[in-house]
Amino acid sequence: MPRHFINLSDFDAETLKGILKHAQELKAKKFNPPQLFKGLTLAMMFDKLSTRTRVSFDVAMKQLGGHTVVMSMNEMQIGGAESPESTAKVLSRFVDAIMIRMSDHDLMEELAGHAEISIINGMTDKSHPCQIMADLMTIEEKLGAVEGKKIAWFGDDNNVSKTYEEAAPIFGFDFVMSTPFNDVTPQDAARDADVLVTDTWVSLGQDGKAIEKFWPYQVNRELMDLAKPGAIFMHCLPIHEWEEVTEEVAKSPASVIYDEAENRLHAQKAILAFCLEDVGVEI
Ligand code: CP
Ligand code: NVA
């Protein structure tokens, strides 16, 4: 059974912390990257837009000596008559791992069930585990151990917030959400928080969604002022300017959004190495 990376809840804390430690080691070697993936190929399949996920996986593979093939799912046979089983089995004969961004989480699990190589979740409508690994790496860098931290989420309840919820009991942090769907006020969530985090109110595939109910949850200076001294602001990007966060906060010294984006590259390298260990990659 290949090592898939689809749900954070599939792993224990020790495994995920080991991946983050490796990510920090690889970041330290970013100008002299070890050629761990020599001769290996990652395929990437997308049914949605992407900048960070696509480029960071591509560069991660190539910097460590590997190759990539990028495919838009509407140009593949799986978008037509070919079954998930056939697609997974054929790609397993060509490449060494597949990173997939697709809306349908169950379809990704189905592909993984048939694949003879690792499947990595590059975001579904249910979760975005690679993003949360990069986020936790960033929090550790900026604030030290993530365990015991208060991470406050504002706005929509979506694939990114759900993955934070999944990660919280594994890593031992306190995840407090303030959304139109619960009773926690933004002020209560922000008070004494170590990290304030938000995401777009209109995820990919939700064009035309009404956003009025989210305005009270915008991350602004008043909320940042309630947080702990030294608290940081995070966002997976892209930001819908300037809805879920004010320009003032996103561009303030507390904002670590571009370090967070950079860490996608380093976290991805370590996730790939973890999955490819099965085919001989040495960690
Ligand atoms: N944060 C993130 O996943 O960005 P992309 O949609 O650009 O990949
Ligand atoms: N929640 C957003 C995250 C984008 C990286 C979306 O699904 O579009």
PDB file of C-alpha atoms and ligand atoms in Angstrom:
ATOM      1  CA  MET A   1       0.000   0.000   0.000  1.00  0.00           C
ATOM      2  CA  PRO A   2       1.631   3.286  -1.071  1.00  0.00           C
ATOM      3  CA  ARG A   3       1.922   6.186   1.356  1.00  0.00           C
ATOM      4  CA  HIS A   4      -0.827   8.641   0.488  1.00  0.00           C
ATOM      5  CA  PHE A   5      -1.047  12.138   1.966  1.00  0.00           C
ATOM      6  CA  ILE A   6      -4.761  12.891   1.846  1.00  0.00           C
ATOM      7  CA  ASN A   7      -5.996  13.532   5.404  1.00  0.00           C
ATOM      8  CA  LEU A   8      -3.941  14.851   8.349  1.00  0.00           C
ATOM      9  CA  SER A   9      -6.068  12.626  10.587  1.00  0.00           C
ATOM     10  CA  ASP A  10      -4.521   9.578   8.860  1.00  0.00           C
ATOM     11  CA  PHE A  11      -1.273  10.321  10.769  1.00  0.00           C
ATOM     12  CA  ASP A  12      -0.085  10.632  14.347  1.00  0.00           C
ATOM     13  CA  ALA A  13       1.627  13.722  15.749  1.00  0.00           C
ATOM     14  CA  GLU A  14       5.077  12.132  15.625  1.00  0.00           C
ATOM     15  CA  THR A  15       4.824  11.476  11.878  1.00  0.00           C
ATOM     16  CA  LEU A  16       3.558  14.960  11.022  1.00  0.00           C
ATOM     17  CA  LYS A  17       6.116  16.641  13.300  1.00  0.00           C
ATOM     18  CA  GLY A  18       8.816  14.556  11.611  1.00  0.00           C
ATOM     19  CA  ILE A  19       7.703  15.897   8.228  1.00  0.00           C
ATOM     20  CA  LEU A  20       7.821  19.490   9.554  1.00  0.00           C
ATOM     21  CA  LYS A  21      11.297  18.938  10.997  1.00  0.00           C
ATOM     22  CA  HIS A  22      12.472  17.630   7.625  1.00  0.00           C
ATOM     23  CA  ALA A  23      10.883  20.666   5.953  1.00  0.00           C
ATOM     24  CA  GLN A  24      12.966  22.970   8.173  1.00  0.00           C
ATOM     25  CA  GLU A  25      16.110  20.981   7.324  1.00  0.00           C
ATOM     26  CA  LEU A  26      15.361  21.262   3.614  1.00  0.00           C
ATOM     27  CA  LYS A  27      14.661  24.986   3.992  1.00  0.00           C
ATOM     28  CA  ALA A  28      18.088  25.398   5.597  1.00  0.00           C
ATOM     29  CA  LYS A  29      19.553  23.733   2.493  1.00  0.00           C
ATOM     30  CA  LYS A  30      17.530  25.739   0.000  1.00  0.00           C
ATOM     31  CA  PHE A  31      20.602  26.966  -1.885  1.00  0.00           C
ATOM     32  CA  ASN A  32      22.202  23.519  -1.874  1.00  0.00           C
ATOM     33  CA  PRO A  33      19.243  21.131  -2.138  1.00  0.00           C
ATOM     34  CA  PRO A  34      19.979  17.410  -1.801  1.00  0.00           C
ATOM     35  CA  GLN A  35      19.101  15.525  -4.985  1.00  0.00           C
ATOM     36  CA  LEU A  36      16.612  13.218  -3.267  1.00  0.00           C
ATOM     37  CA  PHE A  37      14.237  12.857  -6.204  1.00  0.00           C
ATOM     38  CA  LYS A  38      16.718  12.072  -8.986  1.00  0.00           C
ATOM     39  CA  GLY A  39      14.976  10.010 -11.666  1.00  0.00           C
ATOM     40  CA  LEU A  40      11.524  10.366 -10.080  1.00  0.00           C
ATOM     41  CA  THR A  41       8.468  12.006 -11.626  1.00  0.00           C
ATOM     42  CA  LEU A  42       5.464  13.683 -10.015  1.00  0.00           C
ATOM     43  CA  ALA A  43       2.241  14.052 -12.011  1.00  0.00           C
ATOM     44  CA  MET A  44      -0.118  16.875 -11.058  1.00  0.00           C
ATOM     45  CA  MET A  45      -3.828  16.935 -11.882  1.00  0.00           C
ATOM     46  CA  PHE A  46      -5.970  20.055 -11.465  1.00  0.00           C
ATOM     47  CA  ASP A  47      -9.685  20.642 -11.848  1.00  0.00           C
ATOM     48  CA  LYS A  48      -9.342  24.141 -10.329  1.00  0.00           C
ATOM     49  CA  LEU A  49      -7.113  27.172 -10.545  1.00  0.00           C
ATOM     50  CA  SER A  50      -3.826  27.274  -8.622  1.00  0.00           C
ATOM     51  CA  THR A  51      -0.708  29.401  -8.334  1.00  0.00           C
ATOM     52  CA  ARG A  52       1.037  28.383  -5.096  1.00  0.00           C
ATOM     53  CA  THR A  53       0.230  24.673  -5.097  1.00  0.00           C
ATOM     54  CA  ARG A  54       1.150  24.203  -8.731  1.00  0.00           C
ATOM     55  CA  VAL A  55       4.402  26.176  -8.672  1.00  0.00           C
ATOM     56  CA  SER A  56       5.612  25.007  -5.259  1.00  0.00           C
ATOM     57  CA  PHE A  57       5.178  21.314  -6.101  1.00  0.00           C
ATOM     58  CA  ASP A  58       6.795  21.811  -9.491  1.00  0.00           C
ATOM     59  CA  VAL A  59       9.794  23.666  -8.067  1.00  0.00           C
ATOM     60  CA  ALA A  60      10.038  21.289  -5.086  1.00  0.00           C
ATOM     61  CA  MET A  61      10.397  18.282  -7.389  1.00  0.00           C
ATOM     62  CA  LYS A  62      12.849  20.000  -9.728  1.00  0.00           C
ATOM     63  CA  GLN A  63      15.085  21.519  -7.045  1.00  0.00           C
ATOM     64  CA  LEU A  64      15.518  18.038  -5.566  1.00  0.00           C
ATOM     65  CA  GLY A  65      16.397  16.520  -8.951  1.00  0.00           C
ATOM     66  CA  GLY A  66      13.008  15.175 -10.074  1.00  0.00           C
ATOM     67  CA  HIS A  67      10.575  15.825 -12.908  1.00  0.00           C
ATOM     68  CA  THR A  68       6.936  16.848 -13.214  1.00  0.00           C
ATOM     69  CA  VAL A  69       3.989  16.480 -15.573  1.00  0.00           C
ATOM     70  CA  VAL A  70       1.113  18.935 -15.110  1.00  0.00           C
ATOM     71  CA  MET A  71      -2.360  18.138 -16.397  1.00  0.00           C
ATOM     72  CA  SER A  72      -5.639  19.971 -16.430  1.00  0.00           C
ATOM     73  CA  MET A  73      -8.356  17.419 -15.726  1.00  0.00           C
ATOM     74  CA  ASN A  74     -10.607  18.771 -18.465  1.00  0.00           C
ATOM     75  CA  GLU A  75      -7.917  17.724 -20.944  1.00  0.00           C
ATOM     76  CA  MET A  76      -7.661  14.185 -19.537  1.00  0.00           C
ATOM     77  CA  GLN A  77      -9.745  11.131 -20.375  1.00  0.00           C
ATOM     78  CA  ILE A  78     -10.983  10.981 -16.764  1.00  0.00           C
ATOM     79  CA  GLY A  79     -13.018  14.065 -17.659  1.00  0.00           C
ATOM     80  CA  GLY A  80     -14.707  11.865 -20.273  1.00  0.00           C
ATOM     81  CA  ALA A  81     -15.225   8.123 -20.364  1.00  0.00           C
ATOM     82  CA  GLU A  82     -12.193   6.742 -18.474  1.00  0.00           C
ATOM     83  CA  SER A  83     -12.817   5.423 -14.950  1.00  0.00           C
ATOM     84  CA  PRO A  84     -10.902   6.544 -11.852  1.00  0.00           C
ATOM     85  CA  GLU A  85      -9.568   2.964 -11.530  1.00  0.00           C
ATOM     86  CA  SER A  86      -8.134   2.893 -15.043  1.00  0.00           C
ATOM     87  CA  THR A  87      -6.688   6.397 -14.676  1.00  0.00           C
ATOM     88  CA  ALA A  88      -4.996   5.556 -11.365  1.00  0.00           C
ATOM     89  CA  LYS A  89      -3.585   2.245 -12.610  1.00  0.00           C
ATOM     90  CA  VAL A  90      -2.201   3.697 -15.828  1.00  0.00           C
ATOM     91  CA  LEU A  91      -0.593   6.726 -14.176  1.00  0.00           C
ATOM     92  CA  SER A  92       0.937   4.362 -11.606  1.00  0.00           C
ATOM     93  CA  ARG A  93       2.927   2.792 -14.474  1.00  0.00           C
ATOM     94  CA  PHE A  94       4.249   6.160 -15.692  1.00  0.00           C
ATOM     95  CA  VAL A  95       5.085   8.264 -12.642  1.00  0.00           C
ATOM     96  CA  ASP A  96       6.096   7.867  -8.992  1.00  0.00           C
ATOM     97  CA  ALA A  97       3.482  10.027  -7.239  1.00  0.00           C
ATOM     98  CA  ILE A  98       0.436  12.119  -8.123  1.00  0.00           C
ATOM     99  CA  MET A  99      -0.569  15.424  -6.570  1.00  0.00           C
ATOM    100  CA  ILE A 100      -4.250  16.136  -7.177  1.00  0.00           C
ATOM    101  CA  ARG A 101      -6.353  19.279  -6.733  1.00  0.00           C
ATOM    102  CA  MET A 102      -9.971  18.281  -7.240  1.00  0.00           C
ATOM    103  CA  SER A 103     -13.262  19.398  -5.724  1.00  0.00           C
ATOM    104  CA  ASP A 104     -14.501  15.899  -4.947  1.00  0.00           C
ATOM    105  CA  HIS A 105     -12.688  14.475  -1.910  1.00  0.00           C
ATOM    106  CA  ASP A 106     -14.373  11.076  -2.282  1.00  0.00           C
ATOM    107  CA  LEU A 107     -13.153  10.816  -5.869  1.00  0.00           C
ATOM    108  CA  MET A 108      -9.601  11.498  -4.669  1.00  0.00           C
ATOM    109  CA  GLU A 109      -9.968   8.701  -2.098  1.00  0.00           C
ATOM    110  CA  GLU A 110     -11.285   6.425  -4.858  1.00  0.00           C
ATOM    111  CA  LEU A 111      -8.275   7.191  -7.073  1.00  0.00           C
ATOM    112  CA  ALA A 112      -5.981   6.526  -4.103  1.00  0.00           C
ATOM    113  CA  GLY A 113      -7.679   3.193  -3.514  1.00  0.00           C
ATOM    114  CA  HIS A 114      -6.663   2.066  -6.999  1.00  0.00           C
ATOM    115  CA  ALA A 115      -3.257   3.768  -7.263  1.00  0.00           C
ATOM    116  CA  GLU A 116      -0.039   1.798  -6.855  1.00  0.00           C
ATOM    117  CA  ILE A 117       1.812   5.060  -6.086  1.00  0.00           C
ATOM    118  CA  SER A 118       1.316   7.874  -3.580  1.00  0.00           C
ATOM    119  CA  ILE A 119      -1.572  10.326  -3.970  1.00  0.00           C
ATOM    120  CA  ILE A 120      -1.111  13.763  -2.396  1.00  0.00           C
ATOM    121  CA  ASN A 121      -4.081  16.015  -1.640  1.00  0.00           C
ATOM    122  CA  GLY A 122      -3.443  19.408  -3.253  1.00  0.00           C
ATOM    123  CA  MET A 123      -6.856  20.624  -1.979  1.00  0.00           C
ATOM    124  CA  THR A 124     -10.406  19.359  -2.182  1.00  0.00           C
ATOM    125  CA  ASP A 125     -13.659  20.990  -1.110  1.00  0.00           C
ATOM    126  CA  LYS A 126     -13.135  19.209   2.219  1.00  0.00           C
ATOM    127  CA  SER A 127      -9.483  19.848   3.058  1.00  0.00           C
ATOM    128  CA  HIS A 128      -6.116  21.389   2.249  1.00  0.00           C
ATOM    129  CA  PRO A 129      -3.536  19.442   4.285  1.00  0.00           C
ATOM    130  CA  CYS A 130      -0.422  20.708   2.469  1.00  0.00           C
ATOM    131  CA  GLN A 131      -1.456  24.282   3.279  1.00  0.00           C
ATOM    132  CA  ILE A 132      -1.895  23.548   6.968  1.00  0.00           C
ATOM    133  CA  MET A 133       1.511  21.832   7.133  1.00  0.00           C
ATOM    134  CA  ALA A 134       3.082  25.012   5.689  1.00  0.00           C
ATOM    135  CA  ASP A 135       1.056  27.129   8.122  1.00  0.00           C
ATOM    136  CA  LEU A 136       2.170  25.120  11.150  1.00  0.00           C
ATOM    137  CA  MET A 137       5.776  25.280   9.941  1.00  0.00           C
ATOM    138  CA  THR A 138       5.422  29.085   9.747  1.00  0.00           C
ATOM    139  CA  ILE A 139       3.901  29.366  13.228  1.00  0.00           C
ATOM    140  CA  GLU A 140       6.757  27.293  14.678  1.00  0.00           C
ATOM    141  CA  GLU A 141       9.294  29.533  12.956  1.00  0.00           C
ATOM    142  CA  LYS A 142       7.695  32.738  14.181  1.00  0.00           C
ATOM    143  CA  LEU A 143       6.386  31.786  17.634  1.00  0.00           C
ATOM    144  CA  GLY A 144       7.969  28.469  18.648  1.00  0.00           C
ATOM    145  CA  ALA A 145       6.117  25.207  19.298  1.00  0.00           C
ATOM    146  CA  VAL A 146       2.568  25.191  18.005  1.00  0.00           C
ATOM    147  CA  GLU A 147       1.382  23.135  20.986  1.00  0.00           C
ATOM    148  CA  GLY A 148      -0.685  25.236  23.401  1.00  0.00           C
ATOM    149  CA  LYS A 149      -1.038  28.189  21.009  1.00  0.00           C
ATOM    150  CA  LYS A 150      -4.406  29.869  20.443  1.00  0.00           C
ATOM    151  CA  ILE A 151      -5.153  30.036  16.728  1.00  0.00           C
ATOM    152  CA  ALA A 152      -8.224  32.132  15.925  1.00  0.00           C
ATOM    153  CA  TRP A 153     -10.110  31.764  12.643  1.00  0.00           C
ATOM    154  CA  PHE A 154     -12.516  34.329  11.195  1.00  0.00           C
ATOM    155  CA  GLY A 155     -15.067  34.281   8.367  1.00  0.00           C
ATOM    156  CA  ASP A 156     -16.167  31.311   6.314  1.00  0.00           C
ATOM    157  CA  ASP A 157     -16.069  27.706   7.500  1.00  0.00           C
ATOM    158  CA  ASN A 158     -14.312  26.061   4.579  1.00  0.00           C
ATOM    159  CA  ASN A 159     -11.753  23.484   3.463  1.00  0.00           C
ATOM    160  CA  VAL A 160      -8.890  25.385   5.146  1.00  0.00           C
ATOM    161  CA  SER A 161     -10.684  25.913   8.488  1.00  0.00           C
ATOM    162  CA  LYS A 162     -11.780  22.273   8.490  1.00  0.00           C
ATOM    163  CA  THR A 163      -8.165  21.172   8.084  1.00  0.00           C
ATOM    164  CA  TYR A 164      -7.113  23.378  11.016  1.00  0.00           C
ATOM    165  CA  GLU A 165      -9.851  21.658  13.032  1.00  0.00           C
ATOM    166  CA  GLU A 166      -8.442  18.296  11.952  1.00  0.00           C
ATOM    167  CA  ALA A 167      -4.901  19.339  12.931  1.00  0.00           C
ATOM    168  CA  ALA A 168      -5.739  20.882  16.339  1.00  0.00           C
ATOM    169  CA  PRO A 169      -6.095  17.665  18.401  1.00  0.00           C
ATOM    170  CA  ILE A 170      -3.082  16.092  16.673  1.00  0.00           C
ATOM    171  CA  PHE A 171      -0.737  19.029  17.329  1.00  0.00           C
ATOM    172  CA  GLY A 172      -2.368  20.136  20.607  1.00  0.00           C
ATOM    173  CA  PHE A 173      -3.264  23.725  19.755  1.00  0.00           C
ATOM    174  CA  ASP A 174      -6.451  25.571  20.636  1.00  0.00           C
ATOM    175  CA  PHE A 175      -8.435  26.369  17.466  1.00  0.00           C
ATOM    176  CA  VAL A 176     -11.217  28.924  17.990  1.00  0.00           C
ATOM    177  CA  MET A 177     -13.530  29.795  15.110  1.00  0.00           C
ATOM    178  CA  SER A 178     -15.695  32.870  14.778  1.00  0.00           C
ATOM    179  CA  THR A 179     -18.037  32.535  11.804  1.00  0.00           C
ATOM    180  CA  PRO A 180     -21.675  33.316  10.949  1.00  0.00           C
ATOM    181  CA  PHE A 181     -22.305  29.633  11.660  1.00  0.00           C
ATOM    182  CA  ASN A 182     -21.417  29.676  15.371  1.00  0.00           C
ATOM    183  CA  ASP A 183     -21.889  31.920  18.424  1.00  0.00           C
ATOM    184  CA  VAL A 184     -18.286  32.959  19.086  1.00  0.00           C
ATOM    185  CA  THR A 185     -17.846  36.710  18.656  1.00  0.00           C
ATOM    186  CA  PRO A 186     -14.833  37.898  16.643  1.00  0.00           C
ATOM    187  CA  GLN A 187     -13.659  39.763  19.765  1.00  0.00           C
ATOM    188  CA  ASP A 188     -13.743  36.608  21.911  1.00  0.00           C
ATOM    189  CA  ALA A 189     -11.864  34.667  19.271  1.00  0.00           C
ATOM    190  CA  ALA A 190      -9.215  37.370  18.848  1.00  0.00           C
ATOM    191  CA  ARG A 191      -8.650  38.001  22.558  1.00  0.00           C
ATOM    192  CA  ASP A 192      -5.218  36.680  23.616  1.00  0.00           C
ATOM    193  CA  ALA A 193      -4.801  34.780  20.349  1.00  0.00           C
ATOM    194  CA  ASP A 194      -1.302  33.963  19.119  1.00  0.00           C
ATOM    195  CA  VAL A 195      -2.396  33.698  15.487  1.00  0.00           C
ATOM    196  CA  LEU A 196      -5.275  35.323  13.599  1.00  0.00           C
ATOM    197  CA  VAL A 197      -6.090  33.527  10.381  1.00  0.00           C
ATOM    198  CA  THR A 198      -8.685  33.927   7.686  1.00  0.00           C
ATOM    199  CA  ASP A 199      -9.388  32.920   4.104  1.00  0.00           C
ATOM    200  CA  THR A 200     -11.552  34.141   1.255  1.00  0.00           C
ATOM    201  CA  TRP A 201     -15.307  34.162   1.814  1.00  0.00           C
ATOM    202  CA  VAL A 202     -15.727  32.907  -1.768  1.00  0.00           C
ATOM    203  CA  SER A 203     -13.787  29.697  -2.316  1.00  0.00           C
ATOM    204  CA  LEU A 204     -13.080  28.401  -5.815  1.00  0.00           C
ATOM    205  CA  GLY A 205     -16.287  27.186  -7.401  1.00  0.00           C
ATOM    206  CA  GLN A 206     -18.481  29.498  -5.271  1.00  0.00           C
ATOM    207  CA  ASP A 207     -18.720  32.477  -7.651  1.00  0.00           C
ATOM    208  CA  GLY A 208     -21.800  34.590  -7.020  1.00  0.00           C
ATOM    209  CA  LYS A 209     -21.979  33.658  -3.322  1.00  0.00           C
ATOM    210  CA  ALA A 210     -23.504  36.376  -1.089  1.00  0.00           C
ATOM    211  CA  ILE A 211     -20.854  37.776   1.271  1.00  0.00           C
ATOM    212  CA  GLU A 212     -22.855  40.299   3.355  1.00  0.00           C
ATOM    213  CA  LYS A 213     -23.026  38.053   6.422  1.00  0.00           C
ATOM    214  CA  PHE A 214     -19.231  37.790   6.607  1.00  0.00           C
ATOM    215  CA  TRP A 215     -18.434  41.522   7.013  1.00  0.00           C
ATOM    216  CA  PRO A 216     -18.530  41.424  10.862  1.00  0.00           C
ATOM    217  CA  TYR A 217     -15.755  38.803  10.673  1.00  0.00           C
ATOM    218  CA  GLN A 218     -13.284  40.849   8.652  1.00  0.00           C
ATOM    219  CA  VAL A 219      -9.826  40.806  10.279  1.00  0.00           C
ATOM    220  CA  ASN A 220      -8.974  44.430  11.058  1.00  0.00           C
ATOM    221  CA  ARG A 221      -6.804  46.511  13.366  1.00  0.00           C
ATOM    222  CA  GLU A 222      -9.339  46.336  16.224  1.00  0.00           C
ATOM    223  CA  LEU A 223      -9.195  42.522  16.242  1.00  0.00           C
ATOM    224  CA  MET A 224      -5.392  42.458  15.976  1.00  0.00           C
ATOM    225  CA  ASP A 225      -5.210  44.786  18.989  1.00  0.00           C
ATOM    226  CA  LEU A 226      -7.102  42.266  21.125  1.00  0.00           C
ATOM    227  CA  ALA A 227      -4.575  39.520  20.361  1.00  0.00           C
ATOM    228  CA  LYS A 228      -1.407  38.749  22.341  1.00  0.00           C
ATOM    229  CA  PRO A 229       1.513  41.136  21.845  1.00  0.00           C
ATOM    230  CA  GLY A 230       3.541  39.676  18.961  1.00  0.00           C
ATOM    231  CA  ALA A 231       0.552  37.868  17.461  1.00  0.00           C
ATOM    232  CA  ILE A 232       0.770  37.125  13.749  1.00  0.00           C
ATOM    233  CA  PHE A 233      -1.720  37.341  10.882  1.00  0.00           C
ATOM    234  CA  MET A 234      -1.927  34.475   8.388  1.00  0.00           C
ATOM    235  CA  HIS A 235      -3.806  33.809   5.140  1.00  0.00           C
ATOM    236  CA  CYS A 236      -3.267  30.956   2.666  1.00  0.00           C
ATOM    237  CA  LEU A 237      -3.748  33.398  -0.276  1.00  0.00           C
ATOM    238  CA  PRO A 238      -5.111  34.559  -2.571  1.00  0.00           C
ATOM    239  CA  ILE A 239      -6.746  37.421  -0.648  1.00  0.00           C
ATOM    240  CA  HIS A 240      -9.947  38.877  -2.053  1.00  0.00           C
ATOM    241  CA  GLU A 241      -8.889  42.512  -1.687  1.00  0.00           C
ATOM    242  CA  TRP A 242      -9.952  43.854   0.890  1.00  0.00           C
ATOM    243  CA  GLU A 243     -12.837  41.741   2.085  1.00  0.00           C
ATOM    244  CA  GLU A 244     -11.760  39.126   4.646  1.00  0.00           C
ATOM    245  CA  VAL A 245      -8.822  41.272   5.855  1.00  0.00           C
ATOM    246  CA  THR A 246      -8.064  44.964   5.673  1.00  0.00           C
ATOM    247  CA  GLU A 247      -5.130  46.135   3.597  1.00  0.00           C
ATOM    248  CA  GLU A 248      -3.697  47.683   6.771  1.00  0.00           C
ATOM    249  CA  VAL A 249      -3.500  44.304   8.544  1.00  0.00           C
ATOM    250  CA  ALA A 250      -2.389  42.277   5.510  1.00  0.00           C
ATOM    251  CA  LYS A 251       0.516  44.678   4.947  1.00  0.00           C
ATOM    252  CA  SER A 252       1.378  45.233   8.630  1.00  0.00           C
ATOM    253  CA  PRO A 253       4.542  43.864  10.293  1.00  0.00           C
ATOM    254  CA  ALA A 254       2.340  41.256  12.011  1.00  0.00           C
ATOM    255  CA  SER A 255       1.434  39.744   8.648  1.00  0.00           C
ATOM    256  CA  VAL A 256       3.517  36.684   7.689  1.00  0.00           C
ATOM    257  CA  ILE A 257       1.610  35.822   4.521  1.00  0.00           C
ATOM    258  CA  TYR A 258       4.593  35.657   2.175  1.00  0.00           C
ATOM    259  CA  ASP A 259       6.727  33.584   4.558  1.00  0.00           C
ATOM    260  CA  GLU A 260       3.694  31.304   4.804  1.00  0.00           C
ATOM    261  CA  ALA A 261       3.519  31.097   0.997  1.00  0.00           C
ATOM    262  CA  GLU A 262       7.276  30.360   0.770  1.00  0.00           C
ATOM    263  CA  ASN A 263       6.903  27.561   3.275  1.00  0.00           C
ATOM    264  CA  ARG A 264       4.557  25.773   0.883  1.00  0.00           C
ATOM    265  CA  LEU A 265       7.723  24.974  -1.113  1.00  0.00           C
ATOM    266  CA  HIS A 266       9.678  23.582   1.829  1.00  0.00           C
ATOM    267  CA  ALA A 267       6.732  21.714   3.353  1.00  0.00           C
ATOM    268  CA  GLN A 268       5.925  20.197  -0.037  1.00  0.00           C
ATOM    269  CA  LYS A 269       9.481  18.883  -0.392  1.00  0.00           C
ATOM    270  CA  ALA A 270       9.184  17.094   2.949  1.00  0.00           C
ATOM    271  CA  ILE A 271       5.721  15.709   2.147  1.00  0.00           C
ATOM    272  CA  LEU A 272       7.027  14.397  -1.186  1.00  0.00           C
ATOM    273  CA  ALA A 273      10.047  12.838   0.544  1.00  0.00           C
ATOM    274  CA  PHE A 274       7.766  11.166   3.098  1.00  0.00           C
ATOM    275  CA  CYS A 275       5.592   9.693   0.340  1.00  0.00           C
ATOM    276  CA  LEU A 276       8.515   8.726  -1.885  1.00  0.00           C
ATOM    277  CA  GLU A 277      10.463   7.038   0.929  1.00  0.00           C
ATOM    278  CA  ASP A 278       8.644   3.888  -0.195  1.00  0.00           C
ATOM    279  CA  VAL A 279      10.379   4.031  -3.562  1.00  0.00           C
ATOM    280  CA  GLY A 280      13.827   4.495  -2.075  1.00  0.00           C
ATOM    281  CA  VAL A 281      14.093   8.199  -1.249  1.00  0.00           C
ATOM    282  CA  GLU A 282      16.298   8.644   1.804  1.00  0.00           C
ATOM    283  CA  ILE A 283      15.041  11.100   4.387  1.00  0.00           C
TER     284      ILE A 283
HETATM  285  N1   CP B   1      -2.970  28.655  -1.046  1.00  0.00           N
HETATM  286  C1   CP B   1      -3.117  27.961  -2.184  1.00  0.00           C
HETATM  287  O1   CP B   1      -3.358  26.766  -2.190  1.00  0.00           O
HETATM  288  O2   CP B   1      -2.931  28.697  -3.318  1.00  0.00           O
HETATM  289  P1   CP B   1      -3.245  28.239  -4.807  1.00  0.00           P
HETATM  290  O3   CP B   1      -4.743  28.095  -4.913  1.00  0.00           O
HETATM  291  O4   CP B   1      -2.717  29.359  -5.648  1.00  0.00           O
HETATM  292  O5   CP B   1      -2.561  26.942  -5.072  1.00  0.00           O
HETATM  293  N1  NVA B   2     -10.722  28.132   0.507  1.00  0.00           N
HETATM  294  C1  NVA B   2     -10.013  28.491  -0.700  1.00  0.00           C
HETATM  295  C2  NVA B   2      -8.570  28.172  -0.548  1.00  0.00           C
HETATM  296  C3  NVA B   2      -7.726  28.512  -1.744  1.00  0.00           C
HETATM  297  C4  NVA B   2      -6.284  28.160  -1.545  1.00  0.00           C
HETATM  298  C5  NVA B   2     -10.612  27.752  -1.874  1.00  0.00           C
HETATM  299  O1  NVA B   2     -11.045  26.598  -1.731  1.00  0.00           O
HETATM  300  O2  NVA B   2     -10.682  28.326  -2.960  1.00  0.00           O
END
